[in-house]
Amino acid sequence: RLGATYVYQQFNAKVLLGKSFRIPLGWQVYSLDLENNPDLKPENALSLELELGYKLNEKLQWRVNGFVINLNEPIVYQGDINTYTNFGRIENWGIESEINWKEKNYGAFINFSLNKPTQ
């Protein structure tokens, strides 16, 4: 994961780029109860995230965050053939926003989130 942040007075920004993978577990490839699948490949993901925030005053903060996640060859279970397979590609994007209010002994927040697949 690679990230960069920027802070200037009450304004802040963050950019994150992530790449990850997950290898198939042994029981997903070879199992007595499942169909064997020696061709199962690791799944990998790529994500990009941008966040902007502003401190309105000492007690009130606001931020908005946009992201895109691309998952290639996800490992999924197929019950009809009782095995794990690689699925192809899943991509989604989203936006989140949050307002935080903090006092000394209590606080509150309101958030909004939207997440949509691209395919």
CSV table of N, CA, C and O in Angstrom, one decimal:
chain,number,residue,atom,x,y,z
A,1,ARG,N,0.9,-1.2,0.0
A,1,ARG,CA,0.0,0.0,0.0
A,1,ARG,C,0.9,1.2,0.0
A,1,ARG,O,1.9,1.3,0.7
A,2,LEU,N,0.6,2.2,-0.8
A,2,LEU,CA,1.3,3.4,-1.0
A,2,LEU,C,0.4,4.6,-0.7
A,2,LEU,O,-0.8,4.6,-1.2
A,3,GLY,N,0.8,5.5,0.1
A,3,GLY,CA,-0.1,6.6,0.4
A,3,GLY,C,0.7,7.9,0.5
A,3,GLY,O,1.9,8.0,0.8
A,4,ALA,N,-0.1,9.0,0.3
A,4,ALA,CA,0.5,10.4,0.5
A,4,ALA,C,-0.6,11.2,1.2
A,4,ALA,O,-1.8,11.1,0.9
A,5,THR,N,-0.1,12.0,2.1
A,5,THR,CA,-1.1,12.9,2.8
A,5,THR,C,-0.6,14.4,2.7
A,5,THR,O,0.6,14.6,2.5
A,6,TYR,N,-1.5,15.3,2.8
A,6,TYR,CA,-1.2,16.7,2.7
A,6,TYR,C,-2.1,17.4,3.7
A,6,TYR,O,-3.3,17.2,3.8
A,7,VAL,N,-1.5,18.3,4.5
A,7,VAL,CA,-2.2,19.0,5.5
A,7,VAL,C,-1.8,20.5,5.4
A,7,VAL,O,-0.6,20.8,5.4
A,8,TYR,N,-2.8,21.3,5.3
A,8,TYR,CA,-2.5,22.8,5.3
A,8,TYR,C,-3.6,23.5,6.1
A,8,TYR,O,-4.8,23.5,5.7
A,9,GLN,N,-3.3,24.0,7.2
A,9,GLN,CA,-4.2,24.7,8.2
A,9,GLN,C,-5.3,23.7,8.5
A,9,GLN,O,-5.1,22.6,9.0
A,10,GLN,N,-6.6,24.1,8.1
A,10,GLN,CA,-7.7,23.2,8.4
A,10,GLN,C,-8.0,22.1,7.4
A,10,GLN,O,-8.9,21.3,7.5
A,11,PHE,N,-7.3,22.2,6.2
A,11,PHE,CA,-7.6,21.3,5.1
A,11,PHE,C,-6.6,20.1,5.1
A,11,PHE,O,-5.5,20.2,5.5
A,12,ASN,N,-7.1,18.9,4.8
A,12,ASN,CA,-6.2,17.8,4.6
A,12,ASN,C,-6.7,16.9,3.4
A,12,ASN,O,-7.9,16.9,3.1
A,13,ALA,N,-5.7,16.2,2.8
A,13,ALA,CA,-6.0,15.4,1.7
A,13,ALA,C,-5.2,14.1,1.8
A,13,ALA,O,-4.1,14.1,2.4
A,14,LYS,N,-5.7,13.0,1.3
A,14,LYS,CA,-5.0,11.7,1.3
A,14,LYS,C,-5.2,11.0,0.0
A,14,LYS,O,-6.4,10.9,-0.4
A,15,VAL,N,-4.2,10.4,-0.5
A,15,VAL,CA,-4.3,9.5,-1.7
A,15,VAL,C,-3.7,8.2,-1.3
A,15,VAL,O,-2.6,8.1,-0.8
A,16,LEU,N,-4.4,7.1,-1.5
A,16,LEU,CA,-3.9,5.7,-1.2
A,16,LEU,C,-4.0,4.9,-2.5
A,16,LEU,O,-5.1,4.9,-3.2
A,17,LEU,N,-3.0,4.1,-2.7
A,17,LEU,CA,-3.0,3.1,-3.8
A,17,LEU,C,-2.6,1.8,-3.2
A,17,LEU,O,-1.6,1.7,-2.5
A,18,GLY,N,-3.4,0.8,-3.4
A,18,GLY,CA,-3.2,-0.5,-2.8
A,18,GLY,C,-3.2,-1.7,-3.8
A,18,GLY,O,-4.0,-1.6,-4.7
A,19,LYS,N,-2.4,-2.6,-3.6
A,19,LYS,CA,-2.4,-3.8,-4.4
A,19,LYS,C,-2.2,-5.0,-3.4
A,19,LYS,O,-1.4,-5.0,-2.5
A,20,SER,N,-3.1,-6.0,-3.6
A,20,SER,CA,-3.0,-7.1,-2.6
A,20,SER,C,-3.4,-8.4,-3.4
A,20,SER,O,-3.9,-8.4,-4.5
A,21,PHE,N,-3.1,-9.5,-2.7
A,21,PHE,CA,-3.5,-10.8,-3.3
A,21,PHE,C,-3.8,-11.8,-2.2
A,21,PHE,O,-3.5,-11.6,-1.0
A,22,ARG,N,-4.5,-12.8,-2.6
A,22,ARG,CA,-4.9,-13.9,-1.6
A,22,ARG,C,-4.7,-15.2,-2.3
A,22,ARG,O,-5.4,-15.5,-3.4
A,23,ILE,N,-3.9,-16.0,-1.8
A,23,ILE,CA,-3.6,-17.3,-2.4
A,23,ILE,C,-4.8,-18.3,-2.0
A,23,ILE,O,-5.4,-18.2,-0.9
A,24,PRO,N,-5.0,-19.3,-2.8
A,24,PRO,CA,-6.0,-20.3,-2.5
A,24,PRO,C,-5.5,-21.1,-1.3
A,24,PRO,O,-4.4,-21.4,-1.2
A,25,LEU,N,-6.4,-21.4,-0.4
A,25,LEU,CA,-6.1,-22.3,0.7
A,25,LEU,C,-6.0,-23.7,0.3
A,25,LEU,O,-6.7,-24.1,-0.7
A,26,GLY,N,-5.3,-24.5,1.0
A,26,GLY,CA,-5.1,-25.9,0.6
A,26,GLY,C,-6.4,-26.7,0.5
A,26,GLY,O,-6.6,-27.5,-0.5
A,27,TRP,N,-7.3,-26.5,1.4
A,27,TRP,CA,-8.6,-27.2,1.3
A,27,TRP,C,-9.5,-26.7,0.2
A,27,TRP,O,-10.4,-27.4,-0.2
A,28,GLN,N,-9.2,-25.5,-0.3
A,28,GLN,CA,-10.0,-25.0,-1.5
A,28,GLN,C,-9.5,-25.7,-2.8
A,28,GLN,O,-10.2,-25.8,-3.7
A,29,VAL,N,-8.2,-26.0,-2.8
A,29,VAL,CA,-7.6,-26.7,-4.0
A,29,VAL,C,-7.8,-28.2,-3.9
A,29,VAL,O,-8.2,-28.8,-4.8
A,30,TYR,N,-7.4,-28.8,-2.7
A,30,TYR,CA,-7.5,-30.3,-2.6
A,30,TYR,C,-8.3,-30.6,-1.3
A,30,TYR,O,-8.0,-30.2,-0.2
A,31,SER,N,-9.4,-31.3,-1.5
A,31,SER,CA,-10.3,-31.6,-0.3
A,31,SER,C,-11.0,-32.9,-0.6
A,31,SER,O,-11.3,-33.3,-1.7
A,32,LEU,N,-11.2,-33.7,0.5
A,32,LEU,CA,-11.9,-34.9,0.3
A,32,LEU,C,-13.4,-34.7,0.0
A,32,LEU,O,-14.1,-35.5,-0.6
A,33,ASP,N,-13.9,-33.6,0.5
A,33,ASP,CA,-15.4,-33.3,0.3
A,33,ASP,C,-15.7,-32.5,-1.0
A,33,ASP,O,-16.8,-32.4,-1.4
A,34,LEU,N,-14.7,-31.9,-1.6
A,34,LEU,CA,-14.9,-31.0,-2.7
A,34,LEU,C,-14.2,-31.6,-4.0
A,34,LEU,O,-13.3,-32.5,-3.9
A,35,GLU,N,-14.6,-31.2,-5.1
A,35,GLU,CA,-13.9,-31.5,-6.4
A,35,GLU,C,-12.5,-30.9,-6.3
A,35,GLU,O,-12.4,-29.7,-6.0
A,36,ASN,N,-11.5,-31.6,-6.6
A,36,ASN,CA,-10.2,-31.0,-6.6
A,36,ASN,C,-10.0,-30.0,-7.8
A,36,ASN,O,-10.6,-30.2,-8.9
A,37,ASN,N,-9.3,-28.9,-7.5
A,37,ASN,CA,-9.1,-27.9,-8.5
A,37,ASN,C,-7.7,-27.4,-8.4
A,37,ASN,O,-7.4,-26.3,-7.9
A,38,PRO,N,-6.7,-28.1,-9.0
A,38,PRO,CA,-5.3,-27.7,-9.0
A,38,PRO,C,-5.1,-26.4,-9.8
A,38,PRO,O,-4.0,-25.9,-9.7
A,39,ASP,N,-6.0,-26.0,-10.7
A,39,ASP,CA,-5.8,-24.9,-11.5
A,39,ASP,C,-6.3,-23.6,-10.8
A,39,ASP,O,-6.3,-22.5,-11.5
A,40,LEU,N,-6.7,-23.6,-9.6
A,40,LEU,CA,-7.2,-22.4,-8.9
A,40,LEU,C,-6.0,-21.4,-8.7
A,40,LEU,O,-4.9,-21.8,-8.2
A,41,LYS,N,-6.2,-20.2,-9.2
A,41,LYS,CA,-5.2,-19.1,-9.1
A,41,LYS,C,-5.4,-18.2,-8.0
A,41,LYS,O,-6.5,-18.1,-7.5
A,42,PRO,N,-4.4,-17.5,-7.5
A,42,PRO,CA,-4.6,-16.4,-6.5
A,42,PRO,C,-5.4,-15.3,-7.1
A,42,PRO,O,-5.4,-15.0,-8.2
A,43,GLU,N,-6.2,-14.7,-6.1
A,43,GLU,CA,-7.0,-13.5,-6.5
A,43,GLU,C,-6.1,-12.3,-6.2
A,43,GLU,O,-5.3,-12.4,-5.3
A,44,ASN,N,-6.3,-11.2,-7.0
A,44,ASN,CA,-5.6,-10.0,-6.7
A,44,ASN,C,-6.5,-8.8,-6.8
A,44,ASN,O,-7.5,-8.8,-7.5
A,45,ALA,N,-6.1,-7.8,-6.0
A,45,ALA,CA,-7.0,-6.6,-6.0
A,45,ALA,C,-6.1,-5.4,-6.1
A,45,ALA,O,-5.0,-5.3,-5.7
A,46,LEU,N,-6.7,-4.3,-6.7
A,46,LEU,CA,-6.1,-3.0,-6.9
A,46,LEU,C,-7.1,-2.0,-6.4
A,46,LEU,O,-8.3,-2.1,-6.8
A,47,SER,N,-6.7,-1.1,-5.6
A,47,SER,CA,-7.6,-0.1,-5.0
A,47,SER,C,-7.0,1.3,-5.1
A,47,SER,O,-5.8,1.4,-4.9
A,48,LEU,N,-7.8,2.3,-5.4
A,48,LEU,CA,-7.4,3.7,-5.4
A,48,LEU,C,-8.4,4.5,-4.5
A,48,LEU,O,-9.6,4.3,-4.7
A,49,GLU,N,-7.9,5.3,-3.7
A,49,GLU,CA,-8.7,6.1,-2.7
A,49,GLU,C,-8.2,7.5,-2.6
A,49,GLU,O,-7.0,7.8,-2.5
A,50,LEU,N,-9.2,8.4,-2.6
A,50,LEU,CA,-8.9,9.8,-2.4
A,50,LEU,C,-9.8,10.4,-1.3
A,50,LEU,O,-11.0,10.2,-1.4
A,51,GLU,N,-9.2,11.1,-0.4
A,51,GLU,CA,-10.0,11.7,0.7
A,51,GLU,C,-9.6,13.1,0.9
A,51,GLU,O,-8.5,13.5,0.8
A,52,LEU,N,-10.7,13.9,1.1
A,52,LEU,CA,-10.5,15.4,1.3
A,52,LEU,C,-11.2,15.7,2.6
A,52,LEU,O,-12.3,15.2,2.9
A,53,GLY,N,-10.6,16.5,3.5
A,53,GLY,CA,-11.3,16.8,4.7
A,53,GLY,C,-11.0,18.2,5.1
A,53,GLY,O,-10.1,18.9,4.6
A,54,TYR,N,-11.9,18.8,6.0
A,54,TYR,CA,-11.8,20.1,6.4
A,54,TYR,C,-12.3,20.2,7.9
A,54,TYR,O,-13.3,19.7,8.2
A,55,LYS,N,-11.5,20.9,8.7
A,55,LYS,CA,-11.8,21.1,10.1
A,55,LYS,C,-12.5,22.5,10.2
A,55,LYS,O,-11.9,23.5,10.1
A,56,LEU,N,-13.8,22.5,10.3
A,56,LEU,CA,-14.6,23.7,10.3
A,56,LEU,C,-14.4,24.5,11.5
A,56,LEU,O,-14.3,25.7,11.4
A,57,ASN,N,-14.2,23.9,12.7
A,57,ASN,CA,-13.8,24.6,13.9
A,57,ASN,C,-13.2,23.5,14.8
A,57,ASN,O,-13.0,22.3,14.4
A,58,GLU,N,-12.9,23.8,16.0
A,58,GLU,CA,-12.2,22.8,16.9
A,58,GLU,C,-13.1,21.6,17.2
A,58,GLU,O,-12.6,20.5,17.5
A,59,LYS,N,-14.4,21.7,17.1
A,59,LYS,CA,-15.3,20.6,17.4
A,59,LYS,C,-15.9,19.9,16.2
A,59,LYS,O,-16.5,18.9,16.3
A,60,LEU,N,-15.9,20.6,15.1
A,60,LEU,CA,-16.6,20.1,13.9
A,60,LEU,C,-15.7,19.8,12.7
A,60,LEU,O,-14.9,20.7,12.3
A,61,GLN,N,-15.7,18.6,12.2
A,61,GLN,CA,-14.9,18.2,11.1
A,61,GLN,C,-15.7,17.5,10.0
A,61,GLN,O,-16.7,16.8,10.3
A,62,TRP,N,-15.3,17.7,8.7
A,62,TRP,CA,-16.0,17.1,7.6
A,62,TRP,C,-15.0,16.4,6.7
A,62,TRP,O,-13.9,16.9,6.5
A,63,ARG,N,-15.4,15.3,6.1
A,63,ARG,CA,-14.5,14.6,5.2
A,63,ARG,C,-15.4,13.9,4.1
A,63,ARG,O,-16.5,13.5,4.3
A,64,VAL,N,-14.8,13.8,2.9
A,64,VAL,CA,-15.4,13.0,1.8
A,64,VAL,C,-14.3,12.1,1.2
A,64,VAL,O,-13.2,12.5,1.1
A,65,ASN,N,-14.7,10.9,0.8
A,65,ASN,CA,-13.8,9.9,0.4
A,65,ASN,C,-14.4,9.2,-0.8
A,65,ASN,O,-15.5,8.8,-0.8
A,66,GLY,N,-13.6,9.1,-1.9
A,66,GLY,CA,-14.0,8.4,-3.1
A,66,GLY,C,-13.0,7.2,-3.4
A,66,GLY,O,-11.8,7.4,-3.1
A,67,PHE,N,-13.5,6.1,-3.9
A,67,PHE,CA,-12.7,5.0,-4.1
A,67,PHE,C,-13.1,4.1,-5.3
A,67,PHE,O,-14.3,4.2,-5.7
A,68,VAL,N,-12.1,3.4,-5.8
A,68,VAL,CA,-12.4,2.4,-6.8
A,68,VAL,C,-11.6,1.1,-6.4
A,68,VAL,O,-10.5,1.2,-6.0
A,69,ILE,N,-12.3,0.0,-6.5
A,69,ILE,CA,-11.7,-1.3,-6.1
A,69,ILE,C,-11.9,-2.3,-7.3
A,69,ILE,O,-13.0,-2.4,-7.8
A,70,ASN,N,-10.8,-2.9,-7.7
A,70,ASN,CA,-10.9,-3.8,-8.9
A,70,ASN,C,-10.3,-5.2,-8.4
A,70,ASN,O,-9.2,-5.3,-8.0
A,71,LEU,N,-11.2,-6.2,-8.4
A,71,LEU,CA,-10.8,-7.5,-7.9
A,71,LEU,C,-10.7,-8.5,-9.1
A,71,LEU,O,-11.7,-8.6,-9.8
A,72,ASN,N,-9.6,-9.0,-9.4
A,72,ASN,CA,-9.4,-9.9,-10.5
A,72,ASN,C,-9.3,-11.4,-10.0
A,72,ASN,O,-8.6,-11.7,-9.0
A,73,GLU,N,-9.9,-12.3,-10.7
A,73,GLU,CA,-9.9,-13.7,-10.4
A,73,GLU,C,-10.3,-14.0,-9.0
A,73,GLU,O,-9.6,-14.8,-8.3
A,74,PRO,N,-11.4,-13.5,-8.4
A,74,PRO,CA,-11.8,-13.8,-7.0
A,74,PRO,C,-12.1,-15.3,-6.9
A,74,PRO,O,-12.6,-15.9,-7.8
A,75,ILE,N,-11.7,-15.8,-5.8
A,75,ILE,CA,-12.0,-17.2,-5.4
A,75,ILE,C,-13.4,-17.3,-4.9
A,75,ILE,O,-13.7,-16.7,-3.8
A,76,VAL,N,-14.2,-18.1,-5.5
A,76,VAL,CA,-15.6,-18.2,-5.1
A,76,VAL,C,-16.0,-19.7,-5.0
A,76,VAL,O,-15.5,-20.5,-5.8
A,77,TYR,N,-16.9,-20.0,-4.2
A,77,TYR,CA,-17.5,-21.3,-4.1
A,77,TYR,C,-18.7,-21.5,-5.0
A,77,TYR,O,-19.6,-20.7,-5.0
A,78,GLN,N,-18.7,-22.6,-5.8
A,78,GLN,CA,-19.8,-22.9,-6.6
A,78,GLN,C,-20.5,-24.1,-6.1
A,78,GLN,O,-19.9,-25.3,-6.2
A,79,GLY,N,-21.6,-24.0,-5.5
A,79,GLY,CA,-22.3,-25.1,-4.8
A,79,GLY,C,-22.8,-26.1,-5.8
A,79,GLY,O,-22.9,-27.3,-5.4
A,80,ASP,N,-23.2,-25.7,-7.0
A,80,ASP,CA,-23.8,-26.6,-7.9
A,80,ASP,C,-22.8,-27.7,-8.4
A,80,ASP,O,-23.2,-28.8,-8.7
A,81,ILE,N,-21.5,-27.3,-8.4
A,81,ILE,CA,-20.5,-28.3,-8.8
A,81,ILE,C,-19.5,-28.7,-7.6
A,81,ILE,O,-18.6,-29.3,-7.8
A,82,ASN,N,-19.8,-28.1,-6.4
A,82,ASN,CA,-19.1,-28.4,-5.2
A,82,ASN,C,-17.6,-28.2,-5.3
A,82,ASN,O,-16.8,-29.1,-5.0
A,83,THR,N,-17.2,-27.0,-5.7
A,83,THR,CA,-15.8,-26.6,-5.9
A,83,THR,C,-15.6,-25.1,-5.8
A,83,THR,O,-16.5,-24.4,-5.8
A,84,TYR,N,-14.3,-24.7,-5.6
A,84,TYR,CA,-14.0,-23.3,-5.7
A,84,TYR,C,-13.4,-23.0,-7.1
A,84,TYR,O,-12.6,-23.8,-7.6
A,85,THR,N,-13.7,-21.9,-7.6
A,85,THR,CA,-13.2,-21.5,-8.9
A,85,THR,C,-12.8,-20.0,-8.9
A,85,THR,O,-13.2,-19.3,-8.0
A,86,ASN,N,-12.1,-19.6,-9.9
A,86,ASN,CA,-11.8,-18.2,-10.1
A,86,ASN,C,-13.0,-17.6,-10.9
A,86,ASN,O,-13.4,-18.2,-11.9
A,87,PHE,N,-13.5,-16.4,-10.5
A,87,PHE,CA,-14.7,-15.9,-11.0
A,87,PHE,C,-14.5,-15.0,-12.2
A,87,PHE,O,-15.4,-14.8,-13.1
A,88,GLY,N,-13.5,-14.3,-12.4
A,88,GLY,CA,-13.3,-13.3,-13.5
A,88,GLY,C,-12.8,-12.0,-12.9
A,88,GLY,O,-11.8,-11.8,-12.4
A,89,ARG,N,-13.7,-11.0,-13.0
A,89,ARG,CA,-13.4,-9.6,-12.5
A,89,ARG,C,-14.6,-9.0,-11.8
A,89,ARG,O,-15.7,-9.0,-12.4
A,90,ILE,N,-14.4,-8.3,-10.7
A,90,ILE,CA,-15.4,-7.6,-10.0
A,90,ILE,C,-14.8,-6.2,-9.8
A,90,ILE,O,-13.7,-6.0,-9.2
A,91,GLU,N,-15.5,-5.1,-10.2
A,91,GLU,CA,-15.1,-3.8,-9.9
A,91,GLU,C,-16.2,-3.0,-9.3
A,91,GLU,O,-17.4,-3.1,-9.7
A,92,ASN,N,-15.9,-2.1,-8.4
A,92,ASN,CA,-16.9,-1.2,-7.8
A,92,ASN,C,-16.3,0.1,-7.5
A,92,ASN,O,-15.0,0.2,-7.4
A,93,TRP,N,-17.1,1.1,-7.4
A,93,TRP,CA,-16.6,2.5,-7.0
A,93,TRP,C,-17.6,2.9,-5.9
A,93,TRP,O,-18.7,2.4,-5.7
A,94,GLY,N,-17.1,3.9,-5.1
A,94,GLY,CA,-18.0,4.4,-4.1
A,94,GLY,C,-17.6,5.8,-3.6
A,94,GLY,O,-16.5,6.3,-3.9
A,95,ILE,N,-18.4,6.4,-2.8
A,95,ILE,CA,-18.1,7.7,-2.2
A,95,ILE,C,-18.7,7.6,-0.8
A,95,ILE,O,-19.8,7.0,-0.5
A,96,GLU,N,-18.0,8.2,0.2
A,96,GLU,CA,-18.4,8.2,1.6
A,96,GLU,C,-18.2,9.7,2.1
A,96,GLU,O,-17.2,10.3,1.7
A,97,SER,N,-19.0,10.1,2.9
A,97,SER,CA,-18.9,11.4,3.6
A,97,SER,C,-19.3,11.3,5.0
A,97,SER,O,-20.2,10.6,5.4
A,98,GLU,N,-18.6,12.1,5.8
A,98,GLU,CA,-18.9,12.1,7.3
A,98,GLU,C,-18.6,13.4,7.9
A,98,GLU,O,-17.7,14.1,7.6
A,99,ILE,N,-19.5,13.8,8.8
A,99,ILE,CA,-19.4,15.0,9.6
A,99,ILE,C,-19.3,14.5,11.1
A,99,ILE,O,-20.1,13.8,11.6
A,100,ASN,N,-18.2,15.0,11.8
A,100,ASN,CA,-17.9,14.6,13.2
A,100,ASN,C,-18.0,15.8,14.1
A,100,ASN,O,-17.5,16.9,13.7
A,101,TRP,N,-18.7,15.7,15.2
A,101,TRP,CA,-18.8,16.7,16.2
A,101,TRP,C,-18.3,16.1,17.5
A,101,TRP,O,-18.9,15.1,17.9
A,102,LYS,N,-17.3,16.7,18.1
A,102,LYS,CA,-16.7,16.1,19.3
A,102,LYS,C,-16.7,17.2,20.4
A,102,LYS,O,-16.1,18.3,20.2
A,103,GLU,N,-17.2,16.8,21.6
A,103,GLU,CA,-17.1,17.6,22.8
A,103,GLU,C,-16.2,16.9,23.7
A,103,GLU,O,-15.7,15.8,23.4
A,104,LYS,N,-15.9,17.4,24.9
A,104,LYS,CA,-15.0,16.8,25.8
A,104,LYS,C,-15.4,15.4,26.2
A,104,LYS,O,-14.6,14.4,26.2
A,105,ASN,N,-16.7,15.2,26.6
A,105,ASN,CA,-17.1,13.9,27.1
A,105,ASN,C,-18.1,13.2,26.1
A,105,ASN,O,-18.6,12.1,26.5
A,106,TYR,N,-18.5,13.7,25.0
A,106,TYR,CA,-19.4,13.1,24.1
A,106,TYR,C,-19.2,13.7,22.7
A,106,TYR,O,-18.4,14.6,22.5
A,107,GLY,N,-19.9,13.1,21.8
A,107,GLY,CA,-19.8,13.5,20.4
A,107,GLY,C,-20.9,12.8,19.5
A,107,GLY,O,-21.7,12.0,20.0
A,108,ALA,N,-20.9,13.2,18.3
A,108,ALA,CA,-21.9,12.6,17.4
A,108,ALA,C,-21.3,12.7,16.0
A,108,ALA,O,-20.4,13.4,15.7
A,109,PHE,N,-21.9,11.9,15.1
A,109,PHE,CA,-21.4,11.9,13.7
A,109,PHE,C,-22.6,11.5,12.8
A,109,PHE,O,-23.6,10.9,13.2
A,110,ILE,N,-22.5,12.0,11.6
A,110,ILE,CA,-23.5,11.6,10.5
A,110,ILE,C,-22.6,11.2,9.3
A,110,ILE,O,-21.7,11.9,9.0
A,111,ASN,N,-23.0,10.0,8.8
A,111,ASN,CA,-22.2,9.6,7.6
A,111,ASN,C,-23.2,9.1,6.5
A,111,ASN,O,-24.3,8.8,6.7
A,112,PHE,N,-22.6,9.1,5.3
A,112,PHE,CA,-23.3,8.7,4.1
A,112,PHE,C,-22.4,7.9,3.3
A,112,PHE,O,-21.2,8.2,3.2
A,113,SER,N,-22.9,6.8,2.7
A,113,SER,CA,-22.0,6.0,1.8
A,113,SER,C,-22.8,5.5,0.6
A,113,SER,O,-24.0,5.1,0.8
A,114,LEU,N,-22.2,5.5,-0.5
A,114,LEU,CA,-22.7,4.9,-1.7
A,114,LEU,C,-21.7,4.0,-2.4
A,114,LEU,O,-20.5,4.5,-2.5
A,115,ASN,N,-22.1,2.8,-2.7
A,115,ASN,CA,-21.1,1.9,-3.3
A,115,ASN,C,-21.9,1.2,-4.5
A,115,ASN,O,-22.9,0.6,-4.3
A,116,LYS,N,-21.3,1.2,-5.7
A,116,LYS,CA,-21.9,0.7,-6.9
A,116,LYS,C,-21.0,-0.2,-7.7
A,116,LYS,O,-19.8,0.2,-7.9
A,117,PRO,N,-21.4,-1.3,-8.1
A,117,PRO,CA,-20.6,-2.1,-9.1
A,117,PRO,C,-20.6,-1.4,-10.4
A,117,PRO,O,-21.5,-0.8,-10.8
A,118,THR,N,-19.5,-1.6,-11.2
A,118,THR,CA,-19.3,-1.0,-12.5
A,118,THR,C,-19.8,-1.9,-13.6
A,118,THR,O,-19.9,-1.5,-14.7
A,119,GLN,N,-19.9,-3.2,-13.3
A,119,GLN,CA,-20.3,-4.2,-14.3
A,119,GLN,C,-21.6,-4.8,-14.0
A,119,GLN,O,-21.9,-5.1,-12.9
